GROMACS .gro file of C-alpha atoms in nm:
model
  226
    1UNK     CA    1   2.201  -0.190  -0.599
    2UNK     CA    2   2.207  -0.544  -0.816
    3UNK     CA    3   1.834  -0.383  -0.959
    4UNK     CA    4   2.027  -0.053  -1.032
    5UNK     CA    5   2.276  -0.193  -1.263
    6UNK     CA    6   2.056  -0.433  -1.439
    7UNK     CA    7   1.818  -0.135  -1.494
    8UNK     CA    8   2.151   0.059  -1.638
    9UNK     CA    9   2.288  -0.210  -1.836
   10UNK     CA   10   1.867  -0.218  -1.997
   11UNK     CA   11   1.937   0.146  -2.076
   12UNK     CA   12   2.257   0.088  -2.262
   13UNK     CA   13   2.153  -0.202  -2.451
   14UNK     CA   14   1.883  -0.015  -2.570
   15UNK     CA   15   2.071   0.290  -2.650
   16UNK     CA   16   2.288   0.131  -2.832
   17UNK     CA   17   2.077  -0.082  -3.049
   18UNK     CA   18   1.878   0.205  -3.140
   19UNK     CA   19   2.219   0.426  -3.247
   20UNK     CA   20   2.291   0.084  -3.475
   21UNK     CA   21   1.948   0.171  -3.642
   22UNK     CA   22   1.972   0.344  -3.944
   23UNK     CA   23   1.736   0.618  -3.861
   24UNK     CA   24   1.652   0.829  -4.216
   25UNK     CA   25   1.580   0.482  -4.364
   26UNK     CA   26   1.330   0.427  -4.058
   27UNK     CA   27   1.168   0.725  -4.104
   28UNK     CA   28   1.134   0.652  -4.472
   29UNK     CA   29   0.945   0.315  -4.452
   30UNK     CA   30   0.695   0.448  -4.176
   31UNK     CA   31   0.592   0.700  -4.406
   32UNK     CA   32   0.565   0.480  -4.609
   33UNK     CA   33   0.346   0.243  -4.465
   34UNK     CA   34   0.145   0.528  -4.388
   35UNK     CA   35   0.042   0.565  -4.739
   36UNK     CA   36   0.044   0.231  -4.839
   37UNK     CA   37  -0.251   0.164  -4.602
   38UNK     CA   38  -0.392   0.541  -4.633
   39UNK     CA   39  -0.700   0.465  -4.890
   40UNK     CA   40  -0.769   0.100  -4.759
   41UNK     CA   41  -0.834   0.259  -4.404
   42UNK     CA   42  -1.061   0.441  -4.622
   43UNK     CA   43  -1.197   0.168  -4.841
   44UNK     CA   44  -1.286  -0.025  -4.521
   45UNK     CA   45  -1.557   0.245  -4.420
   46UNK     CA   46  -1.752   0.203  -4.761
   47UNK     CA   47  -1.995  -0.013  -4.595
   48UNK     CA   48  -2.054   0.201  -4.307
   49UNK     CA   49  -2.242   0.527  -4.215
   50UNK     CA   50  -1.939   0.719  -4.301
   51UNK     CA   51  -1.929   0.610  -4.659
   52UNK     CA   52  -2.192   0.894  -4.755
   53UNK     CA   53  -1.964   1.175  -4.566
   54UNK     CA   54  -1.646   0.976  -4.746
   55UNK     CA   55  -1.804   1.056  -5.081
   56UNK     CA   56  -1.868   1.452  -5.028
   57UNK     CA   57  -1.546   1.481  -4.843
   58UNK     CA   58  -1.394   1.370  -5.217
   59UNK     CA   59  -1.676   1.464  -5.406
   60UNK     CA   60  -1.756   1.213  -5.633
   61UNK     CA   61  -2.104   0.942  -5.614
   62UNK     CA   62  -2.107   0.716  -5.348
   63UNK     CA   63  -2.135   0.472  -5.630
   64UNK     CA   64  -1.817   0.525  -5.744
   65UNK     CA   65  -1.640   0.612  -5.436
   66UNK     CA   66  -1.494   0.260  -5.413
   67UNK     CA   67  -1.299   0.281  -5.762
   68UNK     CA   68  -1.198   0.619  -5.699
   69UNK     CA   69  -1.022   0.548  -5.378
   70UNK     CA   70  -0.849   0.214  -5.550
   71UNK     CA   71  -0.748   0.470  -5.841
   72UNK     CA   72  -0.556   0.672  -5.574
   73UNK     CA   73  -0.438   0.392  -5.351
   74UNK     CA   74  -0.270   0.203  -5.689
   75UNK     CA   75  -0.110   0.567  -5.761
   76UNK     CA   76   0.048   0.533  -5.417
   77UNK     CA   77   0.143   0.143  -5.462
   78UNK     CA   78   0.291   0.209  -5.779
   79UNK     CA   79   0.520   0.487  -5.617
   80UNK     CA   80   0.598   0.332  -5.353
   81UNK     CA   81   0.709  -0.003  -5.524
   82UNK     CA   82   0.947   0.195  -5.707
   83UNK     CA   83   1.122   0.335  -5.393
   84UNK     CA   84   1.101  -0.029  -5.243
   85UNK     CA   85   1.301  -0.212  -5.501
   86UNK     CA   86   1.579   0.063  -5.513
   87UNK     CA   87   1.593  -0.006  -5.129
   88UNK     CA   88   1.652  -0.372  -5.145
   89UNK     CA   89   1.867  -0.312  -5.415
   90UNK     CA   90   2.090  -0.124  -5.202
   91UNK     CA   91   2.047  -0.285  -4.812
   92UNK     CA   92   1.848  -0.615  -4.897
   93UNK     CA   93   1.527  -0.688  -4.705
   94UNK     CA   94   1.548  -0.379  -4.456
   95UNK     CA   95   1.450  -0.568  -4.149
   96UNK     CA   96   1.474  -0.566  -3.761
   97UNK     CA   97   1.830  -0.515  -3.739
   98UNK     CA   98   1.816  -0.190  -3.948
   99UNK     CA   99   1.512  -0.026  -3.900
  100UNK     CA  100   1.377  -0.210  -3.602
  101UNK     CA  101   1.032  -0.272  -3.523
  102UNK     CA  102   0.739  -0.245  -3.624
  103UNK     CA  103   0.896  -0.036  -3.981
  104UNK     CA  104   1.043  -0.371  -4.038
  105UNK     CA  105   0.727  -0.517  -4.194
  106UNK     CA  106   0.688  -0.219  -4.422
  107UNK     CA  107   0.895  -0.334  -4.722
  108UNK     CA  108   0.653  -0.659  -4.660
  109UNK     CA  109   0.342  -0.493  -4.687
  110UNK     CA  110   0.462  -0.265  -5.016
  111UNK     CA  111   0.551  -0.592  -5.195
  112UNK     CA  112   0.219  -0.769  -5.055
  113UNK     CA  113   0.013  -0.547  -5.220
  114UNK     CA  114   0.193  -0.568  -5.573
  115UNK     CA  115   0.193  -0.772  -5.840
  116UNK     CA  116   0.573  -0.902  -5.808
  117UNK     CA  117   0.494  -1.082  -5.504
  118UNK     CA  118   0.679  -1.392  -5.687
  119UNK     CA  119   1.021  -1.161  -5.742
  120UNK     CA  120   1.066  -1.082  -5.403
  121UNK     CA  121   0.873  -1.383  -5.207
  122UNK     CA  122   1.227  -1.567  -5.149
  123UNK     CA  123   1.393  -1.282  -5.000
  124UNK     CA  124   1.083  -1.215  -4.778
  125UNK     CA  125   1.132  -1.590  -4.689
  126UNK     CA  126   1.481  -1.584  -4.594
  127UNK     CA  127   1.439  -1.259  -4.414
  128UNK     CA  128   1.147  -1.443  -4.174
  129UNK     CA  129   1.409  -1.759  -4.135
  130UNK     CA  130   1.689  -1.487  -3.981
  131UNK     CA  131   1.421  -1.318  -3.740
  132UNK     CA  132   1.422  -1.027  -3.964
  133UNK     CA  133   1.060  -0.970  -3.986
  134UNK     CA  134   0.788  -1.199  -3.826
  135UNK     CA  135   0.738  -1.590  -3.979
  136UNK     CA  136   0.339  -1.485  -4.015
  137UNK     CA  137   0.418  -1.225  -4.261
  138UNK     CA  138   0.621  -1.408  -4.519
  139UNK     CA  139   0.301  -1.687  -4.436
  140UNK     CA  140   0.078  -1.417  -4.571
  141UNK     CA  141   0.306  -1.422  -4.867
  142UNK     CA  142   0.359  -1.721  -4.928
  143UNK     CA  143  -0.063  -1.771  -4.950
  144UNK     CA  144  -0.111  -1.464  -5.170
  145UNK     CA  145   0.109  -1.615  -5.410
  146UNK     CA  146  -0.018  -1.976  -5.392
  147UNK     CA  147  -0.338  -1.801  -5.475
  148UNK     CA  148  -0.257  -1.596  -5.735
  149UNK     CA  149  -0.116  -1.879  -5.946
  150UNK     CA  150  -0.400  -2.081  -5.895
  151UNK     CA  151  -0.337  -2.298  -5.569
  152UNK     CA  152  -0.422  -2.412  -5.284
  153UNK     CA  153  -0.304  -2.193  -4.992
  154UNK     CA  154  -0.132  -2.358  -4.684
  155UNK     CA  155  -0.251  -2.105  -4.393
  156UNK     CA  156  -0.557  -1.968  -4.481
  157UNK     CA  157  -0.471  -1.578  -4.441
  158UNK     CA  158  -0.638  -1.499  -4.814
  159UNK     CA  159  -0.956  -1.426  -4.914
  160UNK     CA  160  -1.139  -1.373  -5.245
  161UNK     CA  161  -1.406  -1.240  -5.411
  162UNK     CA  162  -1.578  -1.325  -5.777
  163UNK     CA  163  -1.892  -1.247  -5.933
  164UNK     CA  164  -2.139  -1.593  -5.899
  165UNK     CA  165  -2.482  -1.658  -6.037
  166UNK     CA  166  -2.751  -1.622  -5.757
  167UNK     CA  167  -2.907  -2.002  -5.822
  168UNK     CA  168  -3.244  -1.814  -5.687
  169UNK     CA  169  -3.246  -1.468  -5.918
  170UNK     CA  170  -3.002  -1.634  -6.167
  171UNK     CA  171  -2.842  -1.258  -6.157
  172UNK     CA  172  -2.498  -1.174  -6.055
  173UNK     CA  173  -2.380  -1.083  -5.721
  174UNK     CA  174  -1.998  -1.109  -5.579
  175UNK     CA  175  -1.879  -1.347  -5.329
  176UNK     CA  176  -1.629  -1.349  -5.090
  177UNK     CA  177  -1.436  -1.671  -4.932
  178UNK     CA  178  -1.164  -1.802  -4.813
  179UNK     CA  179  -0.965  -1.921  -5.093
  180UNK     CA  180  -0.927  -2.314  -5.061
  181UNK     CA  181  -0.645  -2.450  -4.832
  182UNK     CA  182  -0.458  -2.727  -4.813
  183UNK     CA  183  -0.505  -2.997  -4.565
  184UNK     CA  184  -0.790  -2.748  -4.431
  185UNK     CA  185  -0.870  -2.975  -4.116
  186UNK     CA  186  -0.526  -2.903  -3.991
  187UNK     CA  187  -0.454  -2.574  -4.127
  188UNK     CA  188  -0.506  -2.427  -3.749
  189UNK     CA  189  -0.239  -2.614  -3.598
  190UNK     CA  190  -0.052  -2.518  -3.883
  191UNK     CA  191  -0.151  -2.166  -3.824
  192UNK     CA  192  -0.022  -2.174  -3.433
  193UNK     CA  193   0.308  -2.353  -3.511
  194UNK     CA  194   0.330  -2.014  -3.782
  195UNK     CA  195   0.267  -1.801  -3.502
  196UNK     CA  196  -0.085  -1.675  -3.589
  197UNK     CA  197  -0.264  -1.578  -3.254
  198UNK     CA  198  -0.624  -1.611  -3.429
  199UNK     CA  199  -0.746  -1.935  -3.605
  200UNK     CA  200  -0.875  -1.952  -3.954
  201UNK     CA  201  -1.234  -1.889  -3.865
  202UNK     CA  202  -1.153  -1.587  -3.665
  203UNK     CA  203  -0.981  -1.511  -3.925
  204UNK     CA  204  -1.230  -1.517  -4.206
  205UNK     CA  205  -1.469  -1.320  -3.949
  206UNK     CA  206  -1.228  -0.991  -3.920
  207UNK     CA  207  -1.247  -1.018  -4.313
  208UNK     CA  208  -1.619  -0.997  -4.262
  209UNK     CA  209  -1.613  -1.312  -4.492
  210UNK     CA  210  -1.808  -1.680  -4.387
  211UNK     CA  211  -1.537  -1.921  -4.350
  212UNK     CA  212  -1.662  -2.266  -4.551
  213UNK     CA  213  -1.448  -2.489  -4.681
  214UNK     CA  214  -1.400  -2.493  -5.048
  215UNK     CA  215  -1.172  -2.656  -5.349
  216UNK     CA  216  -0.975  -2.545  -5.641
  217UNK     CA  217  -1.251  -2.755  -5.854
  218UNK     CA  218  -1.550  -2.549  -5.627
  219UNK     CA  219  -1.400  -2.201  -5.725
  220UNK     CA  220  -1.432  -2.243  -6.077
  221UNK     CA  221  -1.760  -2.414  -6.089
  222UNK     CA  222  -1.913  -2.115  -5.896
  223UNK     CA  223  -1.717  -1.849  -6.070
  224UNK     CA  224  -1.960  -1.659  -6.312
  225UNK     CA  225  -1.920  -1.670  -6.684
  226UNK     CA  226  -1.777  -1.368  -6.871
   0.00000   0.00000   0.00000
C-alpha cells in the first residue's frame, strides 16, 4: 500500500509540473533546436564517405559543399536569433521551470552560435546559478567568449582553427587546437567541479582535434600572415 501512494503522489507531481510548463513555447524551442543544429549534423559528415552522396543530394561540388551548407545554416541562425531575443524579451531566459528539459538549453545553443554571445552571456550566467539550465552550458559560454575577445579560456570546451605555414612545404594548411586555457594543469579539476563528465583531452578527441597545450603568445606566432 505505502509503495502505492508514493507511486501516486510520483504521478501527480509529475502531472502537475508538466501542466505548469508552458507547452506552445516548448514546442517552439525544440523546433528550434532542430534547425539550429540541422546543417552542422550535416557539416560533420564532410569528411566521411557520405560527403560525396551529401554533395549530389544538394547538387553542388564536393568542393564547395562545406560553404554551401554554412550559407544555409547562418540563414537559419540569423532567423532564429531574431525569434530568440523577442523571447527573452518577453519571459527572460526560458529555462527548466518553463519549458523543462532538455528544450531548456535551446535558447543557449541559439545564442552560442551567434555573434552577441557578450549581450546575453550574463543572463545565461544567472540562469545556470538558479538551476535553470545546466552550469556546463553557460561554461561553454563563458569560453567562447573569453576566446573571441582574445583570452585565455578557463575550461577548455573551445576549439580553433587558422591557416599556419607548413615549416616543411612552407605552404598553407589549417590547424585546429584547443584554444589556450588558463591554469591548463588544473583545468580538469576545474572541469569536474563544472560538471563536465569528460576531461579536456577527451574532449579535444570528440572534436577530432590533438589536445597540446598552447599560449595566447603561441597562437599568434603560428597564425599565418594575410
Amino acid at each position: 500500500m505505502r509503495l502505492f501512494w508514493l507511486l501516486l503522489i510520483t504521478f501527480f507531481s509529475v502531472t502537475f509540473a508538466h501542466a505548469q510548463l508552458n507547452i506552445s513555447l516548448k514546442r517552439e524551442l525544440d523546433s528550434m533546436y532542430v534547425l539550429d543544429q540541422k546543417y552542422r549534423k550535416l557539416l560533420s559528415l564532410i569528411r566521411t564517405p557520405k560527403a560525396d552522396s551529401l554533395a549530389e543530394a544538394y547538387q553542388v561540388k564536393k568542393e564547395a559543399l562545406t560553404d554551401y551548407l554554412w550559407k544555409l545554416q547562418e540563414e537559419v541562425d540569423s532567423s532564429n536569433l531574431v525569434r530568440v531575443e523577442k523571447i527573452i524579451a518577453q519571459y527572460g531566459y526560458p529555462g527548466r521551470s518553463i519549458v523543462g528539459t532538455p528544450t531548456n538549453s535551446a535558447v543557449f545553443y541559439v545564442i552560442q552560435h551567434s555573434k552577441v554571445i557578450d549581450t546575453y552571456l550574463p543572463l545565461v550566467k544567472n540562469a545556470a546559478e538558479t538551476d535553470e539550465i545546466q552550469f556546463v552550458l553557460y561554461a561553454m559560454m563563458l569560453d567562447r567568449s573569453l576566446m573571441y575577445n582574445q583570452k585565455e579560456q578557463i575550461y577548455g570546451t573551445q576549439g580553433s582553427g587558422f591557416p599556419v605555414i607548413n615549416p616543411q612545404t612552407g605552404k598553407k594548411e589549417f590547424k585546429m587546437i584547443i584554444w589556450p586555457i588558463k591554469d591548463p594543469e588544473t583545468v580538469n579539476e576545474r572541469r569536474k567541479n563544472a560538471g563536465f563528465a569528460d576531461t579536456v583531452e577527451e574532449n579535444a578527441k570528440r572534436m577530432r582535434i590533438d589536445y597540446k597545450v598552447y599560449t595566447l603568445e603561441d597562437v599568434q606566432k603560428m597564425k599565418a600572415p594575410k
